[in-house]
Tab-separated table of N, CA and C in Angstrom:
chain	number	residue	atom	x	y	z
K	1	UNK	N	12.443	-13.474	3.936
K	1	UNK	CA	12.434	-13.676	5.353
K	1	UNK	C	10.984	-13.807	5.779
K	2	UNK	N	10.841	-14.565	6.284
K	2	UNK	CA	9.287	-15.172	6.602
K	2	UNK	C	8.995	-14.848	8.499
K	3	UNK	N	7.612	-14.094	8.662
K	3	UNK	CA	7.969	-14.177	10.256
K	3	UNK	C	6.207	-14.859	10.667
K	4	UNK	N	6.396	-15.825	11.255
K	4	UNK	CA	5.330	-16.844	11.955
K	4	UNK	C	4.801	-16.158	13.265
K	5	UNK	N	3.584	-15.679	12.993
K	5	UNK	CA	2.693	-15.303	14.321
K	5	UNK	C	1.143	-15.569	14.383
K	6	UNK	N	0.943	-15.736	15.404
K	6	UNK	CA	-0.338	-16.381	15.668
K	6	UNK	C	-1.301	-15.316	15.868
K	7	UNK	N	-2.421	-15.445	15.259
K	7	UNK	CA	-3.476	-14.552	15.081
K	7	UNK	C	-4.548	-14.961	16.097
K	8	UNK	N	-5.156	-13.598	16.492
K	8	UNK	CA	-6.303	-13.820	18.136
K	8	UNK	C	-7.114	-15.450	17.556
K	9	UNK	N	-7.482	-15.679	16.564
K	9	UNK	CA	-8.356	-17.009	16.628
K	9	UNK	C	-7.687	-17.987	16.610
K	10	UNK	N	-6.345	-18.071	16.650
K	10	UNK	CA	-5.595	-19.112	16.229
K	10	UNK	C	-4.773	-19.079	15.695
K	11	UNK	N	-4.943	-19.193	14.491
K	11	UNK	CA	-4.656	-19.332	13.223
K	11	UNK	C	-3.278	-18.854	13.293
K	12	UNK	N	-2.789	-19.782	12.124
K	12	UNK	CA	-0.831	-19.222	12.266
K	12	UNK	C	-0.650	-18.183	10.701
K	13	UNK	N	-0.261	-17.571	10.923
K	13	UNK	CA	-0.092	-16.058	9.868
K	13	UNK	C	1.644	-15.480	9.955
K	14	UNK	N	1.630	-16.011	8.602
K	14	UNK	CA	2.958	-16.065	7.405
K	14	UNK	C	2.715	-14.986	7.154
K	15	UNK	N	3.973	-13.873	7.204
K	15	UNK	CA	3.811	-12.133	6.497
K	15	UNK	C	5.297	-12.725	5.533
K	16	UNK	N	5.494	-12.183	4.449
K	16	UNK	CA	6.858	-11.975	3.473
K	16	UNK	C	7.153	-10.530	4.326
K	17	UNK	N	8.236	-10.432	4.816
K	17	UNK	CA	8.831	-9.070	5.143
K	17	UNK	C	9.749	-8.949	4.174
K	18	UNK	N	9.759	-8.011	3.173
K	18	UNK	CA	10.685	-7.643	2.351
K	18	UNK	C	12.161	-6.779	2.871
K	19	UNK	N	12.816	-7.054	2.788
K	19	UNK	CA	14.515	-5.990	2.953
K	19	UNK	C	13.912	-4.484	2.407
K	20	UNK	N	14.598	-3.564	3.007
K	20	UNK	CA	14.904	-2.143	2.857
K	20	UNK	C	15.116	-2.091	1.411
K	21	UNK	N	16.279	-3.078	0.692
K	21	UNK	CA	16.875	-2.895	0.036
K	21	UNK	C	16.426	-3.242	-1.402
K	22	UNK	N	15.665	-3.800	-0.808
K	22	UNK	CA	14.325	-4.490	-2.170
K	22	UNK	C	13.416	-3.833	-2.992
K	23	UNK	N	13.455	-1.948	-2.173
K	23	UNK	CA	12.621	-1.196	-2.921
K	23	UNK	C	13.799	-0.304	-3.345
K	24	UNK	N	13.311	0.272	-4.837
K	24	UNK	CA	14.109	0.914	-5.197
K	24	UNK	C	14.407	2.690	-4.532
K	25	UNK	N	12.747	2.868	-4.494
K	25	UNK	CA	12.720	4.145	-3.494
K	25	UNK	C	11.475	4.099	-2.652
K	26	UNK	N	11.139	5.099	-2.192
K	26	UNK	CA	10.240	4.633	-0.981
K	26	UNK	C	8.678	5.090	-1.693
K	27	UNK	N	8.814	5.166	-3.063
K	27	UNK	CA	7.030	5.526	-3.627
K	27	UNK	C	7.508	3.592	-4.256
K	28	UNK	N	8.191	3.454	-4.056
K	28	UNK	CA	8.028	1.777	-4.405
K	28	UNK	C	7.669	0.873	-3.392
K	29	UNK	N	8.244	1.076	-2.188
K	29	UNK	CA	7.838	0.617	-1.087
K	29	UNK	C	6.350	1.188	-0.778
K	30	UNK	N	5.583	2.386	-1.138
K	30	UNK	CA	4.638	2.907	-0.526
K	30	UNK	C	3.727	1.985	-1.528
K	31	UNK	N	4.105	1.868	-2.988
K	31	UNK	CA	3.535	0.931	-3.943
K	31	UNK	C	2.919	-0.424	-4.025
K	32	UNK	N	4.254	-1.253	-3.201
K	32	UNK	CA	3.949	-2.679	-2.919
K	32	UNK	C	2.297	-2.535	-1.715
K	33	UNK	N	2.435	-1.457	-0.940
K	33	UNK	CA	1.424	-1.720	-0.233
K	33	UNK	C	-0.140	-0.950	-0.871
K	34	UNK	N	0.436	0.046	-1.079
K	34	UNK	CA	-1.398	0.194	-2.069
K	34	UNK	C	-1.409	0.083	-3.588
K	35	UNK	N	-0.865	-0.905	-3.884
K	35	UNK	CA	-1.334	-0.905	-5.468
K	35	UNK	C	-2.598	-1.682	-6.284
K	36	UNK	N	-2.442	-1.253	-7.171
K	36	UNK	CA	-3.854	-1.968	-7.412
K	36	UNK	C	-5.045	-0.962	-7.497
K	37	UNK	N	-5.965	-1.027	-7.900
K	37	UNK	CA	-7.047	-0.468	-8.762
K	37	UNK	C	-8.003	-0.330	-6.985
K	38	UNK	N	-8.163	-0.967	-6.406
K	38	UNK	CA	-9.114	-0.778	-5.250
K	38	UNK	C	-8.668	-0.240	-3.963
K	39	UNK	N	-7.145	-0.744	-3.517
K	39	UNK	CA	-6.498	-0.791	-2.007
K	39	UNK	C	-6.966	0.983	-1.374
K	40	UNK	N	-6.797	1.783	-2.393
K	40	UNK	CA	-6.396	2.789	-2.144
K	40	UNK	C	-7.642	3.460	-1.524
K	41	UNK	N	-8.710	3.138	-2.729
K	41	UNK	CA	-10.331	3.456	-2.367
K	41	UNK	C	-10.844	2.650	-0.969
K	42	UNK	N	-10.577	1.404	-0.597
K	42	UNK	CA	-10.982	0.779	0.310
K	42	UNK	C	-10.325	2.193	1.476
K	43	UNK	N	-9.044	2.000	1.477
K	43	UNK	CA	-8.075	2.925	2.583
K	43	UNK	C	-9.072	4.220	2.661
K	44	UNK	N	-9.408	4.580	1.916
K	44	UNK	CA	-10.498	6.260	1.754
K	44	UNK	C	-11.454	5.938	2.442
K	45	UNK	N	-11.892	4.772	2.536
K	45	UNK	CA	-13.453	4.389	3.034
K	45	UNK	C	-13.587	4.250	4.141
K	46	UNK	N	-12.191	3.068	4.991
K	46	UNK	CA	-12.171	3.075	6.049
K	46	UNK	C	-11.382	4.235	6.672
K	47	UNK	N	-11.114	5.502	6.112
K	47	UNK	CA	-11.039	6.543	6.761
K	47	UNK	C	-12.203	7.312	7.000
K	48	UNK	N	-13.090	7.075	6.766
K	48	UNK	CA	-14.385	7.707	6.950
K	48	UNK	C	-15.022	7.381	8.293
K	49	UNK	N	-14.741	5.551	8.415
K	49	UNK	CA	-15.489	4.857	9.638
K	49	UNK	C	-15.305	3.657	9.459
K	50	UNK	N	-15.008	3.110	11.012
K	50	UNK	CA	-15.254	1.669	11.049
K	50	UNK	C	-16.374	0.458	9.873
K	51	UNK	N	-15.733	-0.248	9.043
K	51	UNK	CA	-16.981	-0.756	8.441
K	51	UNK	C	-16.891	-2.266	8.495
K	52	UNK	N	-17.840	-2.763	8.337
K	52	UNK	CA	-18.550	-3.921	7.841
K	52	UNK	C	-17.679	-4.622	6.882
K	53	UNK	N	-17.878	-5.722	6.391
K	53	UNK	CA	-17.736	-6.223	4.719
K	53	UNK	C	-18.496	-5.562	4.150
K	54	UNK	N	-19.855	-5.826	4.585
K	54	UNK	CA	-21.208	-5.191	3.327
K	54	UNK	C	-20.958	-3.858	2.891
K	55	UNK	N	-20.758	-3.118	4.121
K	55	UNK	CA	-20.527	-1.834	4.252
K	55	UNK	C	-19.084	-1.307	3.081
K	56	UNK	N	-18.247	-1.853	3.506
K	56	UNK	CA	-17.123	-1.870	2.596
K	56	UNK	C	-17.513	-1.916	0.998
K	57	UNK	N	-18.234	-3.170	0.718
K	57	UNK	CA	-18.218	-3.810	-0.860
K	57	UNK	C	-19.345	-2.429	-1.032
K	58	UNK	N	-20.462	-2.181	-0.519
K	58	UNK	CA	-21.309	-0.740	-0.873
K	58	UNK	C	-20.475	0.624	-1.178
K	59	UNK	N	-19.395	0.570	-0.520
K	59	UNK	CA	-18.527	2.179	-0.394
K	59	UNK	C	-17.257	1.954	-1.386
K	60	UNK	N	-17.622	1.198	-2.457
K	60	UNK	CA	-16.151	0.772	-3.104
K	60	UNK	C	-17.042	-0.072	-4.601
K	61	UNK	N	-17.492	0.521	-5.019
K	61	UNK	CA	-18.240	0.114	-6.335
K	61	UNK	C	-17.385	-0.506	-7.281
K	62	UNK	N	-17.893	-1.552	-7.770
K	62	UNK	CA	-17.393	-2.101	-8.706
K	62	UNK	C	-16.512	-3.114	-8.241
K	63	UNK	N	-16.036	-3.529	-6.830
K	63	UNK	CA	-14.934	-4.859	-6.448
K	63	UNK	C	-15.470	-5.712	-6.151
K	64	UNK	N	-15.049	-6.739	-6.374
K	64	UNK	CA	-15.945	-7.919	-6.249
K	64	UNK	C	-15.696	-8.778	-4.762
K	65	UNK	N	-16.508	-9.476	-3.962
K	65	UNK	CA	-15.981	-9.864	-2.771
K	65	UNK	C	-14.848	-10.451	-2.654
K	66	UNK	N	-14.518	-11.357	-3.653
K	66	UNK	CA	-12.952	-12.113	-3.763
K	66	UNK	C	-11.905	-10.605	-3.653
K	67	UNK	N	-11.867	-10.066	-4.487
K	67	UNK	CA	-11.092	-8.937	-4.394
K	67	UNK	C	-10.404	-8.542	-3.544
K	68	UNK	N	-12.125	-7.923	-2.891
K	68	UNK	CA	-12.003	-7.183	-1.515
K	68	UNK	C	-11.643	-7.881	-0.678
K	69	UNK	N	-12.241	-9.258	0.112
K	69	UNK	CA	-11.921	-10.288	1.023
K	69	UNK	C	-10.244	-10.428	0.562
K	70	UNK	N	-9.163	-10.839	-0.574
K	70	UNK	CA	-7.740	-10.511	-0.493
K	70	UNK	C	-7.128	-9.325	-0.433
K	71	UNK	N	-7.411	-7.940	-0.837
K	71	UNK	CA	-7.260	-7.300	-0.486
K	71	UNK	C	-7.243	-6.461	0.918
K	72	UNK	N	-8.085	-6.767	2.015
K	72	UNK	CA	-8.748	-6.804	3.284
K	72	UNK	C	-7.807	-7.617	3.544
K	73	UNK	N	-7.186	-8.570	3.306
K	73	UNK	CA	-6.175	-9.945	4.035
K	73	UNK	C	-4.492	-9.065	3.841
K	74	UNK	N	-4.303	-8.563	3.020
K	74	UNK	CA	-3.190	-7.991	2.152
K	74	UNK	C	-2.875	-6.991	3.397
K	75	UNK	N	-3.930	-5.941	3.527
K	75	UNK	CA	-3.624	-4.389	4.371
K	75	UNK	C	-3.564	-4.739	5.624
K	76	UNK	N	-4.189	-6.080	5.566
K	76	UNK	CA	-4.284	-6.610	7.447
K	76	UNK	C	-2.828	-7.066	7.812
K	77	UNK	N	-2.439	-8.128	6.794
K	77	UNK	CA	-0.866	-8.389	6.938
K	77	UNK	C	0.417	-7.325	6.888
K	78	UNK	N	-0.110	-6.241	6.311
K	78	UNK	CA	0.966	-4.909	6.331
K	78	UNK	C	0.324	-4.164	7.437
K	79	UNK	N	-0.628	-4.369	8.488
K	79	UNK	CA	-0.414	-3.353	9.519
K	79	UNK	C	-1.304	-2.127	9.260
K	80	UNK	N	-1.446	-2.445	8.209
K	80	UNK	CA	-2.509	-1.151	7.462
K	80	UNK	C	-4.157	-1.137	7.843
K	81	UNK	N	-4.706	-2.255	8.363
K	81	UNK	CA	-6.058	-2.734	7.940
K	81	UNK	C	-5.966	-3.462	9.233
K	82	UNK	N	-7.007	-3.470	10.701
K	82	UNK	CA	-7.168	-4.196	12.180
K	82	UNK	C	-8.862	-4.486	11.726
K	83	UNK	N	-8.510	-6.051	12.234
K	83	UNK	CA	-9.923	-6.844	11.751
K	83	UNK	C	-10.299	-7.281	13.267
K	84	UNK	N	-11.638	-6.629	13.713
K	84	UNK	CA	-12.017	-7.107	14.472
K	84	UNK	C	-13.147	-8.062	14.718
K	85	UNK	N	-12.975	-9.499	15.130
K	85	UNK	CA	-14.109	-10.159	15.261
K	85	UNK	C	-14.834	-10.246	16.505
K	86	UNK	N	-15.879	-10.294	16.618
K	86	UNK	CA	-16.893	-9.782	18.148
K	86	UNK	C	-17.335	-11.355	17.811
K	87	UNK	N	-17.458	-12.045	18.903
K	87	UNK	CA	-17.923	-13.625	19.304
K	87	UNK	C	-19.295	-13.550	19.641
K	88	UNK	N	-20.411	-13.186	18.500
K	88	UNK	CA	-21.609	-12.820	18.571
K	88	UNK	C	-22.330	-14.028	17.461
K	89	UNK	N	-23.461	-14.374	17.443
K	89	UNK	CA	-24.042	-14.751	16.445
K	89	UNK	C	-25.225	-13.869	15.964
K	90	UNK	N	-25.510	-13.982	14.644
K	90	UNK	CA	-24.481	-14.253	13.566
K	90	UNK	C	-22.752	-13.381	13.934
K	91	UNK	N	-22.069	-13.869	13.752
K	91	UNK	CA	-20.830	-13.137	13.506
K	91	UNK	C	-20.695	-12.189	13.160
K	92	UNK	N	-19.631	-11.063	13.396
K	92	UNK	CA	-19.876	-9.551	13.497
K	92	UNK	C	-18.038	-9.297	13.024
K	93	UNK	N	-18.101	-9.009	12.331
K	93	UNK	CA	-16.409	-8.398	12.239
K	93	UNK	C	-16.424	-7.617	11.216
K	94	UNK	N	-15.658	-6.467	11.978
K	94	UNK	CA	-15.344	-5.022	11.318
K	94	UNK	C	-13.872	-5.043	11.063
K	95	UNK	N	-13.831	-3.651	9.982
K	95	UNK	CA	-12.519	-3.233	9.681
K	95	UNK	C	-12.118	-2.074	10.041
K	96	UNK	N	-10.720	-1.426	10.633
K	96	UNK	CA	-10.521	-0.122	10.635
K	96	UNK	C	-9.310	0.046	10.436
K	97	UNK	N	-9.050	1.202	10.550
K	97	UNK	CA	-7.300	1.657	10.023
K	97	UNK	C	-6.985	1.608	11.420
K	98	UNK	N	-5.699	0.948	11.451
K	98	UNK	CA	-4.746	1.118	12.373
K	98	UNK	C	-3.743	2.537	12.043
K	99	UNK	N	-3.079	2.373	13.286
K	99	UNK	CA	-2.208	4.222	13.042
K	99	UNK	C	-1.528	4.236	11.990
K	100	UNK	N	-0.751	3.151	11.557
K	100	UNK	CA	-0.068	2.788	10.405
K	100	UNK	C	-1.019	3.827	9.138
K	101	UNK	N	-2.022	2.494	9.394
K	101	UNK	CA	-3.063	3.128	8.104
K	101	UNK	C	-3.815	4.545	8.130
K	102	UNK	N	-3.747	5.322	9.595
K	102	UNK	CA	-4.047	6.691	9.559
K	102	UNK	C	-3.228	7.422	8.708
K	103	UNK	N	-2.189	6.767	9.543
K	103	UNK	CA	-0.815	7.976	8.622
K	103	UNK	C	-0.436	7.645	6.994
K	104	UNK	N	-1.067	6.637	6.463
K	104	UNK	CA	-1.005	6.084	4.923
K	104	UNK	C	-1.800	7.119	4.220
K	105	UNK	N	-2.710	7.206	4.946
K	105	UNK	CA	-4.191	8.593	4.427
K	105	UNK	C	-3.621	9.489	4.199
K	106	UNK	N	-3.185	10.229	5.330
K	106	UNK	CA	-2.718	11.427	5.765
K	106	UNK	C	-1.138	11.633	4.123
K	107	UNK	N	-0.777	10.585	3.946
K	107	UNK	CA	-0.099	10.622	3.064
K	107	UNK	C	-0.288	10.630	1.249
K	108	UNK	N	-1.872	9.987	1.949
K	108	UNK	CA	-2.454	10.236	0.640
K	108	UNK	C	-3.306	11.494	0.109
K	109	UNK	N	-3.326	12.370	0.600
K	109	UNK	CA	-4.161	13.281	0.849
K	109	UNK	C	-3.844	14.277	-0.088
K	110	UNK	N	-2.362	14.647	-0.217
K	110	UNK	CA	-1.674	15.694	-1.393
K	110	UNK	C	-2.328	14.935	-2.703
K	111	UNK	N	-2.235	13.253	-3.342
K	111	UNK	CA	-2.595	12.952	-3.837
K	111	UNK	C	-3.889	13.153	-4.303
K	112	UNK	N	-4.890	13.238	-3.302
K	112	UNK	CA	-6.028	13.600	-3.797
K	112	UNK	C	-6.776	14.828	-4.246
K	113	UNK	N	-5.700	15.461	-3.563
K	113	UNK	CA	-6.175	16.928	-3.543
K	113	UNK	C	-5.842	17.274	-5.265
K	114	UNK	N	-4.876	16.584	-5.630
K	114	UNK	CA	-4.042	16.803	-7.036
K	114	UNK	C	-5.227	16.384	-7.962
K	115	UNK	N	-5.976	15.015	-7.980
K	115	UNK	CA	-6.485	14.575	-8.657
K	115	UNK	C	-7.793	15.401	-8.377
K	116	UNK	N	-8.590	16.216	-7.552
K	116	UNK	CA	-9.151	16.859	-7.976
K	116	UNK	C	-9.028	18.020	-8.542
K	117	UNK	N	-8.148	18.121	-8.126
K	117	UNK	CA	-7.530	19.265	-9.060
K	117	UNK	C	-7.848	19.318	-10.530
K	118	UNK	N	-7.344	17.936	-10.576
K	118	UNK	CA	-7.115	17.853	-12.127
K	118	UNK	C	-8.652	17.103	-13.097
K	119	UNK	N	-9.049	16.829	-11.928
K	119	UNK	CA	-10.141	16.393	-12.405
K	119	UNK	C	-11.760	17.822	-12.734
K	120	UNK	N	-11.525	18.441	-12.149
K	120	UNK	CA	-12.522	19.834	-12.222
K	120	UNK	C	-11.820	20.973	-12.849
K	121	UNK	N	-10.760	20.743	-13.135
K	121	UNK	CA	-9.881	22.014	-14.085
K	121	UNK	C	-10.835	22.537	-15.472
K	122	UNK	N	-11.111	23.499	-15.399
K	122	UNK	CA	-12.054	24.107	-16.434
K	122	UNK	C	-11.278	24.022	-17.986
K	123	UNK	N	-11.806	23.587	-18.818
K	123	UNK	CA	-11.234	23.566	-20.457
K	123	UNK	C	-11.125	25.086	-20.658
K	124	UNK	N	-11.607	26.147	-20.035
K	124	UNK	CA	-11.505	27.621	-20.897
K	124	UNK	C	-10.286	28.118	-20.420
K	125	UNK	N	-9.800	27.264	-19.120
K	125	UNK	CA	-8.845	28.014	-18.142
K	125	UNK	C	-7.261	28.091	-19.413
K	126	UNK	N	-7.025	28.820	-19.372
K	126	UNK	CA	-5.814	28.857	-19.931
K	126	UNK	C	-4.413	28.555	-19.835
K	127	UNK	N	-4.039	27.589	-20.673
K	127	UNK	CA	-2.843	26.046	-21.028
K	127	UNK	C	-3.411	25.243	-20.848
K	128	UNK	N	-5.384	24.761	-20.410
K	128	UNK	CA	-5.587	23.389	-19.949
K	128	UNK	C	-5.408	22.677	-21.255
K	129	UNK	N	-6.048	23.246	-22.653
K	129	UNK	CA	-5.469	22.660	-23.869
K	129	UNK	C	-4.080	21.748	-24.220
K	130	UNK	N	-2.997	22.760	-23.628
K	130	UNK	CA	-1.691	22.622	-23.930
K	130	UNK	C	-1.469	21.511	-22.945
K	131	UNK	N	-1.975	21.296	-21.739
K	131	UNK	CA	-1.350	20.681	-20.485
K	131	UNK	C	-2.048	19.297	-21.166
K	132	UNK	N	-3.167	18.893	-21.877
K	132	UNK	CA	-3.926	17.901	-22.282
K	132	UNK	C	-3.506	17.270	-23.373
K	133	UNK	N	-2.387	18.010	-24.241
K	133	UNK	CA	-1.578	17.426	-25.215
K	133	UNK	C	0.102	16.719	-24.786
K	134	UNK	N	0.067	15.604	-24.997
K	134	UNK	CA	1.687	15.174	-24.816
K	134	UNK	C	2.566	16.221	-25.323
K	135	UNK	N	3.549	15.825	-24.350
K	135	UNK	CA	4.594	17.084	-24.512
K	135	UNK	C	5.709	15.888	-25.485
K	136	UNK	N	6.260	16.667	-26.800
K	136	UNK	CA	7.444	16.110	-27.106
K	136	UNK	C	8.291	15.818	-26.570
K	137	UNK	N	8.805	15.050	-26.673
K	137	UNK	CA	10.131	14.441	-26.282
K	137	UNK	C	10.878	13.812	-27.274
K	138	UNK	N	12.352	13.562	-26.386
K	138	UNK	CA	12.798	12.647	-27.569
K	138	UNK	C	12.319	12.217	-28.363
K	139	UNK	N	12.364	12.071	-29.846
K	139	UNK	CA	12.037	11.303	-30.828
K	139	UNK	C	10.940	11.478	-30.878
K	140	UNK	N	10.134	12.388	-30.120
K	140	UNK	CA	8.571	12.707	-30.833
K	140	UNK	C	8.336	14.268	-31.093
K	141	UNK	N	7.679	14.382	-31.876
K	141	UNK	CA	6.846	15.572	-32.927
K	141	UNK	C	6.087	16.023	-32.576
């Protein structure tokens, strides 16, 4: 299902709205929208503050502008990501989270808290050994 709307400069902007029924559960649906190696870090960044491009590609090491510039197009079309352009020369346009994308944070947040968790967990602490070895399962030893 395709929905046609016109964007402040013009421009005509095609979103894919997917069915309810299309995700299997809702960390699949939460998936389609931040997946990927960067979306998530960009989302962290512009929770910090309104930014730039420059500003962005500096606070997100390692993505390359193509990346970021589709990615930035991606979160804007899900509601996640409000691009504002100021009619200045040189040209001036920022990014920020819309409420959508506040509350995406706010959802990501248990997440992060986990991964530091797991990321500063001391080797002396006791089971980090055990927790660092695959656990058997079926058909494994």
């Amino acid at each position: 299902m395709a929905d046609g709307r016109a964007m402040a400069d013009g421009r005509a902007m095609t979103r894919i709205v997917r069915r309810p029924g299309a995700f299997v559960c809702g960390i699949d649906a939460a998936m389609d929208v931040i997946g990927g190696k960067w979306k998530v870090l960009i989302l962290w960044a512009l929770n910090e503050k309104t930014c730039r491009f420059g500003e962005l590609r500096r606070a997100v090491p390692g993505v390359t502008e193509k990346v970021l510039s589709s990615h930035l197009k991606e979160l804007e079309d899900d509601g996640i990501v409000h691009r504002e352009v100021y009619a200045e020369v040189p040209p001036r346009v920022e990014y920020s989270l819309t409420p959508l994308g506040l509350s995406l944070n706010a959802a990501l947040e248990p997440l992060g808290a986990w991964g530091r968790d797991h990321i500063y967990r001391s080797a002396e602490e006791p089971g980090a050994e055990a927790a660092a070895e695959p656990v058997a399962g079926p058909g494994r030893r």
